mmCIF file of C-alpha atoms in Angstrom:
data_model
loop_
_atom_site.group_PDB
_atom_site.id
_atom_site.type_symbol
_atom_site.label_atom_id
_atom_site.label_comp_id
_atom_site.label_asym_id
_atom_site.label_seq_id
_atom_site.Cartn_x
_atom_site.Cartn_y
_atom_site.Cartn_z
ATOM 1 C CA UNK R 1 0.000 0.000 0.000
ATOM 2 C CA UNK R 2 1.513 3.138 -1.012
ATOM 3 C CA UNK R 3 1.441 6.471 1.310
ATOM 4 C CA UNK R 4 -0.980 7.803 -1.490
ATOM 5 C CA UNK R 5 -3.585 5.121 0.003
ATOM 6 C CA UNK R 6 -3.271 5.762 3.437
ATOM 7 C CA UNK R 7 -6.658 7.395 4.705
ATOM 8 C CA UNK R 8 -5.927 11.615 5.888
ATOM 9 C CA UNK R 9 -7.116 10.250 9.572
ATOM 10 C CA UNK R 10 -4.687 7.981 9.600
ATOM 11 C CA UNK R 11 -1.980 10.463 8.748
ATOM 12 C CA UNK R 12 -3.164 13.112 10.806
ATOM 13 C CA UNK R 13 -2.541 10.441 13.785
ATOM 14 C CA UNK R 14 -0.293 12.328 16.666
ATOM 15 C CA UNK R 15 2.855 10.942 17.637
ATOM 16 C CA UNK R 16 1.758 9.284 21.053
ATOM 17 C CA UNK R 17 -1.311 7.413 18.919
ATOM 18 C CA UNK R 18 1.310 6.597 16.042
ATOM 19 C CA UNK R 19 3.670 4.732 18.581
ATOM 20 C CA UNK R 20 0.231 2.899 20.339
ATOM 21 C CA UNK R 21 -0.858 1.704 17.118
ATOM 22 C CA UNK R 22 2.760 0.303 16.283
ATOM 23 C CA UNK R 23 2.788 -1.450 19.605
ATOM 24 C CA UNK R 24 -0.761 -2.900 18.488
ATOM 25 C CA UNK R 25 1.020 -4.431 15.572
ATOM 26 C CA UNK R 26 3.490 -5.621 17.110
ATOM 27 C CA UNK R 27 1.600 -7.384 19.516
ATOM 28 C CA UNK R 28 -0.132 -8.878 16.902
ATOM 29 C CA UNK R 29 2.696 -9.522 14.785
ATOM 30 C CA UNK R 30 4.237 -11.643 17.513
ATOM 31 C CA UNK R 31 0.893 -13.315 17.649
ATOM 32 C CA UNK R 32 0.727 -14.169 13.997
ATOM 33 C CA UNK R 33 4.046 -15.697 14.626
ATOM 34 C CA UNK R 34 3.161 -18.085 17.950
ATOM 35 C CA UNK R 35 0.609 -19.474 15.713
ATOM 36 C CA UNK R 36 2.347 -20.605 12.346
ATOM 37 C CA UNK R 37 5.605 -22.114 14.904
ATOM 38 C CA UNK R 38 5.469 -25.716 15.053
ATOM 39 C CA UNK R 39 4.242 -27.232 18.921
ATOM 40 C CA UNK R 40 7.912 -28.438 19.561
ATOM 41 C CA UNK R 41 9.117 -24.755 18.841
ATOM 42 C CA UNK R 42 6.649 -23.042 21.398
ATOM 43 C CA UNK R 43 8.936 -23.712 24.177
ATOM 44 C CA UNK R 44 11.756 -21.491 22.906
ATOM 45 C CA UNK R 45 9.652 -19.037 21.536
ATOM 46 C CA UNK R 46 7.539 -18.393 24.720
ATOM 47 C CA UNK R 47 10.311 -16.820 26.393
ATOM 48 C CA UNK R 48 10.355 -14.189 23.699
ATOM 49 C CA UNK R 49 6.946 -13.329 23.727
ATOM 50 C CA UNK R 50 6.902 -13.215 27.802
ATOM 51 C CA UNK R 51 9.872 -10.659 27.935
ATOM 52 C CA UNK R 52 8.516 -8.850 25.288
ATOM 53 C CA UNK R 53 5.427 -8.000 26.620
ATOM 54 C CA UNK R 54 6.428 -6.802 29.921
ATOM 55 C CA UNK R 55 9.282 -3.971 28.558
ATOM 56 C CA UNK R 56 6.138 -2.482 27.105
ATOM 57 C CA UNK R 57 4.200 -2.345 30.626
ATOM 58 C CA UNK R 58 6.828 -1.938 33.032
ATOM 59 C CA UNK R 59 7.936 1.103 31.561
ATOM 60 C CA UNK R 60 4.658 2.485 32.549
ATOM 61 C CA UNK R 61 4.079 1.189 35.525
ATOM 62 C CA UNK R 62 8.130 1.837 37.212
ATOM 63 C CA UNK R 63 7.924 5.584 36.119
ATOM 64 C CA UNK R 64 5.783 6.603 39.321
ATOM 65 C CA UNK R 65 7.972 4.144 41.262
ATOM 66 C CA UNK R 66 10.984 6.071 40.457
ATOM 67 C CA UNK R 67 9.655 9.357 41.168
ATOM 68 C CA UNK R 68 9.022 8.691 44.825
ATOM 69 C CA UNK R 69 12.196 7.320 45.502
ATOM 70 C CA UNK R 70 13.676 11.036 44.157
ATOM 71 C CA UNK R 71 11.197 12.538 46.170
ATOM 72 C CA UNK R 72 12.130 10.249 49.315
ATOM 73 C CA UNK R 73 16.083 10.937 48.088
ATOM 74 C CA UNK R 74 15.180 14.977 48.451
ATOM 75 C CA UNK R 75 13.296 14.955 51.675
ATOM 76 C CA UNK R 76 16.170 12.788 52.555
ATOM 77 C CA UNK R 77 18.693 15.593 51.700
ATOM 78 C CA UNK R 78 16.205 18.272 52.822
ATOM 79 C CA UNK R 79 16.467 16.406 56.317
ATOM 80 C CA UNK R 80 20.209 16.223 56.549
ATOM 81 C CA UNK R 81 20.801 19.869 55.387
ATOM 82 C CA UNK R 82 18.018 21.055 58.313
ATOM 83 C CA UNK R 83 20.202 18.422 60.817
ATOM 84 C CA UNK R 84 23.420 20.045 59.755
ATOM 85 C CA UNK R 85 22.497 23.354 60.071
ATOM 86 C CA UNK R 86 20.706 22.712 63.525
ATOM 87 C CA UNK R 87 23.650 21.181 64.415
ATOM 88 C CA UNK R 88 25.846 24.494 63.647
ATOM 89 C CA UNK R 89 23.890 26.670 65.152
ATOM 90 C CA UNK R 90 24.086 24.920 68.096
ATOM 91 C CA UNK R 91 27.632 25.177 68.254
ATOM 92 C CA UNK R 92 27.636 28.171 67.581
ATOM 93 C CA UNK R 93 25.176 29.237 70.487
ATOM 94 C CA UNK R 94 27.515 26.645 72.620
ATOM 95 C CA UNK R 95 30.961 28.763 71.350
ATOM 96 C CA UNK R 96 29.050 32.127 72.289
ATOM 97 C CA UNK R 97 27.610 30.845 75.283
ATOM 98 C CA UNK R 98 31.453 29.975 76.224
ATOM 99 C CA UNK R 99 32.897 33.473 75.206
ATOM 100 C CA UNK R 100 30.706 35.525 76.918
ATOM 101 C CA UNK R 101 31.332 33.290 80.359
ATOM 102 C CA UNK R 102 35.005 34.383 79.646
ATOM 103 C CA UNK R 103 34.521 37.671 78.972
ATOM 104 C CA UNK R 104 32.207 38.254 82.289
ATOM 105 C CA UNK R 105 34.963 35.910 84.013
ATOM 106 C CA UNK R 106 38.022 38.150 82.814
ATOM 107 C CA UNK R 107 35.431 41.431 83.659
ATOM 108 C CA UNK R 108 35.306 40.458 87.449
ATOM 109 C CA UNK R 109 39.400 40.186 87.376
ATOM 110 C CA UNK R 110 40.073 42.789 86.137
ATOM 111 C CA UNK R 111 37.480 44.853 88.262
ATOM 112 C CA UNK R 112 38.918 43.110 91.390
ATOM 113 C CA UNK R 113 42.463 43.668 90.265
ATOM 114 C CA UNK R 114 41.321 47.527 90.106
ATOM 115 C CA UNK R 115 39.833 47.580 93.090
ATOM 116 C CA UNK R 116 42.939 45.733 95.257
ATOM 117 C CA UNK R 117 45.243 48.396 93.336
ATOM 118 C CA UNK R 118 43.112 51.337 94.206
ATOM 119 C CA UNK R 119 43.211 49.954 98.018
ATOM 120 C CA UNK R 120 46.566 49.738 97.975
ATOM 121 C CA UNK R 121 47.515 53.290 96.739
ATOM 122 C CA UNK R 122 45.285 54.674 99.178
ATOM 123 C CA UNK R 123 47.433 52.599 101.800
ATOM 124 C CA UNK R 124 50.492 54.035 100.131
ATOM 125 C CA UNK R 125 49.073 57.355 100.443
ATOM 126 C CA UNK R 126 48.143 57.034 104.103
ATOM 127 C CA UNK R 127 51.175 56.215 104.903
ATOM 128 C CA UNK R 128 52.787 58.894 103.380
ATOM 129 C CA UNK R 129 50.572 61.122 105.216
ATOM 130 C CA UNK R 130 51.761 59.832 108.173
ATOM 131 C CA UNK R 131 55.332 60.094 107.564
ATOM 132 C CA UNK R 132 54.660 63.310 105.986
ATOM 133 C CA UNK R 133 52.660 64.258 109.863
ATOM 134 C CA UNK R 134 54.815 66.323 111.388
ATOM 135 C CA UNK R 135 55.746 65.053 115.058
ATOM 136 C CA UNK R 136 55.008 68.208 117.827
ATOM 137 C CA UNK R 137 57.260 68.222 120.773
ATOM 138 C CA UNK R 138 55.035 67.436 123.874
ATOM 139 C CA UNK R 139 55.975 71.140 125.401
ATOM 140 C CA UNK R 140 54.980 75.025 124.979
ATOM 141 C CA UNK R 141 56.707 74.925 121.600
ATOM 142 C CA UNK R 142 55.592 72.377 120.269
ATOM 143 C CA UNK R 143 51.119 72.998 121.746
ATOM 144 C CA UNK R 144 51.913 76.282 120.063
ATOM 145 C CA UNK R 145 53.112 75.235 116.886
ATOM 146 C CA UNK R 146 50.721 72.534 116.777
ATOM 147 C CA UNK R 147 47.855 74.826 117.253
ATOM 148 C CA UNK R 148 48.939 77.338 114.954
ATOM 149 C CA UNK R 149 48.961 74.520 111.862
ATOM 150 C CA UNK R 150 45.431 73.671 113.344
ATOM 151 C CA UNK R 151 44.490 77.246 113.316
ATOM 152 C CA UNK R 152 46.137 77.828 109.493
ATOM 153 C CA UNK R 153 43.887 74.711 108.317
ATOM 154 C CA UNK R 154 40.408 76.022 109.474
ATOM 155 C CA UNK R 155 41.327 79.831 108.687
ATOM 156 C CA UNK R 156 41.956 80.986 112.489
ATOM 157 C CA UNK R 157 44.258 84.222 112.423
ATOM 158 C CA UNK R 158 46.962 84.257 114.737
ATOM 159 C CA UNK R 159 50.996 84.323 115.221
ATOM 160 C CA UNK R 160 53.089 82.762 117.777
ATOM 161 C CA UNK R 161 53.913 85.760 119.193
ATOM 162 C CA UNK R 162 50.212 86.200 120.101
ATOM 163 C CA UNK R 163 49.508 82.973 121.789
ATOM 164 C CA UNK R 164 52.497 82.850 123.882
ATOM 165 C CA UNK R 165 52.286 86.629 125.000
ATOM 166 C CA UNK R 166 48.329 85.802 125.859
ATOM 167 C CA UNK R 167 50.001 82.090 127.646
ATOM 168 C CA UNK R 168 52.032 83.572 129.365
ATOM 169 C CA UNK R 169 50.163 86.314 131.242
ATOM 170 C CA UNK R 170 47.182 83.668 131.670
ATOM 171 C CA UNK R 171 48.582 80.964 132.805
ATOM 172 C CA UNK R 172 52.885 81.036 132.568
ATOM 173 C CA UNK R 173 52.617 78.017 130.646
ATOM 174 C CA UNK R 174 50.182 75.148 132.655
ATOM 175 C CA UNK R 175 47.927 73.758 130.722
ATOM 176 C CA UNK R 176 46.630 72.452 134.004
ATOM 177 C CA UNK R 177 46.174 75.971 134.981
ATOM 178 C CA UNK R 178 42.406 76.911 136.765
ATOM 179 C CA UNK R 179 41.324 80.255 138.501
ATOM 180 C CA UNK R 180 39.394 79.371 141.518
ATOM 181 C CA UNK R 181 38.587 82.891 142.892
ATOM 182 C CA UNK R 182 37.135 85.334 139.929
ATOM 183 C CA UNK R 183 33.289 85.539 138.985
ATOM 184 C CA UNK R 184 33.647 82.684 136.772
ATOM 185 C CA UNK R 185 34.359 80.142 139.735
ATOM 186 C CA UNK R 186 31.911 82.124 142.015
ATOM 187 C CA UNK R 187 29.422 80.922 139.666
ATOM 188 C CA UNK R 188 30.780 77.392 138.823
ATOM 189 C CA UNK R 189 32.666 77.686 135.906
ATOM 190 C CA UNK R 190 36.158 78.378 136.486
ATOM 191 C CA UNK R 191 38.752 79.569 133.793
ATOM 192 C CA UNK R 192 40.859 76.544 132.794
ATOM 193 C CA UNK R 193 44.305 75.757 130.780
ATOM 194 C CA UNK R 194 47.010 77.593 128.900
ATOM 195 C CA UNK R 195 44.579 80.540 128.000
ATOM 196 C CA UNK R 196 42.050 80.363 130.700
ATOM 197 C CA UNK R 197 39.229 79.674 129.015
ATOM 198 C CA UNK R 198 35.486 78.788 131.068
ATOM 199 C CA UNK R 199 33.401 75.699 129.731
ATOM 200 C CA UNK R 200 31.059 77.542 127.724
ATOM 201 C CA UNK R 201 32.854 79.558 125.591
ATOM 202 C CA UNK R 202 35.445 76.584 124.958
ATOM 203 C CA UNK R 203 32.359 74.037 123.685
ATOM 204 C CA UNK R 204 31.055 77.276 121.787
ATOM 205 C CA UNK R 205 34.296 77.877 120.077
ATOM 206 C CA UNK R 206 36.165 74.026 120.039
ATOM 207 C CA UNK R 207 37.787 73.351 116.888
ATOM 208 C CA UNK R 208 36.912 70.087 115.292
ATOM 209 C CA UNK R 209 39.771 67.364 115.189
ATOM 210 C CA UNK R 210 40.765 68.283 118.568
ATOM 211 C CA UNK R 211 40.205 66.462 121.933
ATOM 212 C CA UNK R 212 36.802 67.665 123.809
ATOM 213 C CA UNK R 213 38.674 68.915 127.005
ATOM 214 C CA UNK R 214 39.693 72.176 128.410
ATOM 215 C CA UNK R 215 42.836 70.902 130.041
ATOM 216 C CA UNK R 216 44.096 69.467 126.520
ATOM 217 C CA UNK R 217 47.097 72.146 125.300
ATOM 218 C CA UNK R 218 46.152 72.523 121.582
ATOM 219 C CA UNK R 219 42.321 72.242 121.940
ATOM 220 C CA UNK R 220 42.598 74.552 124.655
ATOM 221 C CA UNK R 221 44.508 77.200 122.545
ATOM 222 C CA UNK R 222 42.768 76.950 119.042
ATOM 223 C CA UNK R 223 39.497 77.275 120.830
ATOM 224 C CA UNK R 224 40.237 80.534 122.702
ATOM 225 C CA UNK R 225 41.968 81.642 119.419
ATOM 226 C CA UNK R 226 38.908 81.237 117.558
ATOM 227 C CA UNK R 227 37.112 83.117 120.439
ATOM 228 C CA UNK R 228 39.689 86.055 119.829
ATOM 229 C CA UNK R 229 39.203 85.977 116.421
ATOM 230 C CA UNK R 230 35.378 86.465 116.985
ATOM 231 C CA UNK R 231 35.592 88.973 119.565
ATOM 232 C CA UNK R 232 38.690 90.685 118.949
ATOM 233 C CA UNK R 233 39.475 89.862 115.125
ATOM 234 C CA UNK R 234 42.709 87.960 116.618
ATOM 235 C CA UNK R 235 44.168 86.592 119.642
ATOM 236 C CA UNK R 236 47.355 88.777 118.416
ATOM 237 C CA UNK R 237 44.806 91.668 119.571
ATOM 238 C CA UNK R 238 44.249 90.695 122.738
ATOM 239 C CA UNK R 239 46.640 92.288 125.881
ATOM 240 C CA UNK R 240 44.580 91.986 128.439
ATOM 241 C CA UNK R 241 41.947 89.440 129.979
ATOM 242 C CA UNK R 242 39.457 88.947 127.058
#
């Protein structure tokens, strides 16, 4: 049969029906053949036609097959990427966790190696202070100039020549000096120490950093200083009982 004769439905046949219509033949090709083969021939030719048939059908029938085993291969892979990646983050939140204990660790050192240093300059500088404390003799002299460094630190006028002119006219140089026949003791309060001065005026007029006592040298002269220097502008002023 020429092309010529071939019917236009025929030809117009798409290439999915042209390949289903060539299997149809060959089916029945292979047929045709089974039945013109002599009986003693069938066994060898069975075997043809069986393993024939099935390339045909298993095509079809593996191609899902294989497509979920690549989908089972990607969620596979999809699964070992998430694992992996869980895995490094964990680390990494392990390696940070780690750091930031050092950092905190190293932190408190070097806060507490700050804080011993800063204790021991103050120590050092303590001590220098007290070396640097000058060392009063325990006499006239040295209450005097004692007082007097007193009086320059809380801005009390006065010269040495003041205080001992005033000392000696009050009390010739005992600090354990008291008046027991004025006014003052009349009325209970005698005059007491190196400048004669009665309890209420010296706990009006004490200087701070010195001992609470009349009878003490230096507390005895700044306060009666500062008195002078309230009443009189200075104790340099005063000649006279004050």
């Amino acid at each position: 049969m020429s092309a010529s004769s071939i019917p236009g439905r025929l030809r117009r046949l798409n290439k999915t029906q042209k390949l289903s219509v060539a299997g149809v033949s060959a089916v029945a090709a292979a047929a045709l053949s089974l039945s013109l083969v002599p009986g003693n021939a069938q066994a060898e030719t069975e075997p043809q036609a069986i393993s024939a048939a099935p390339v045909v059908f298993a095509s079809a029938a593996g191609a899902p097959q294989a497509k979920t085993i690549q989908n089972s291969i990607i969620e596979q892979h999809s699964t070992a990427e998430q694992l992996v990646k869980a895995s490094d983050a964990a680390k990494a939140k392990k390696a940070e966790a780690v750091k930031e204990k050092a950092e905190a660790k190293a932190k408190k050192a070097k806060k507490a190696k700050a804080k011993k240093a800063a204790a021991k300059r103050s120590k050092q500088a303590a001590s220098r202070s007290e070396a640097r404390k000058p060392v009063y003799a325990n006499n006239l002299d040295g209450w005097i100039d004692e007082a007097l460094s007193i009086m320059k630190d809380k801005g009390i006028p006065g010269t040495y020549e003041g205080l001992h002119r005033n000392i000696m006219r009050e009390s010739s140089g005992n600090p354990n000096a008291m008046n027991g026949w004025d006014v003052n003791a009349i009325n209970g309060v005698p005059s007491i120490g190196l400048l004669q001065i009665i309890k209420p005026t010296f706990d009006a007029y004490h200087v701070s950093g010195t001992p609470h006592s009349q009878y003490d040298p230096v507390a005895n002269l700044t306060a009666a200083a500062n008195y002078a220097a309230d009443k009189y502008g200075s104790i340099d002023n005063v000649d006279s009982a004050y």
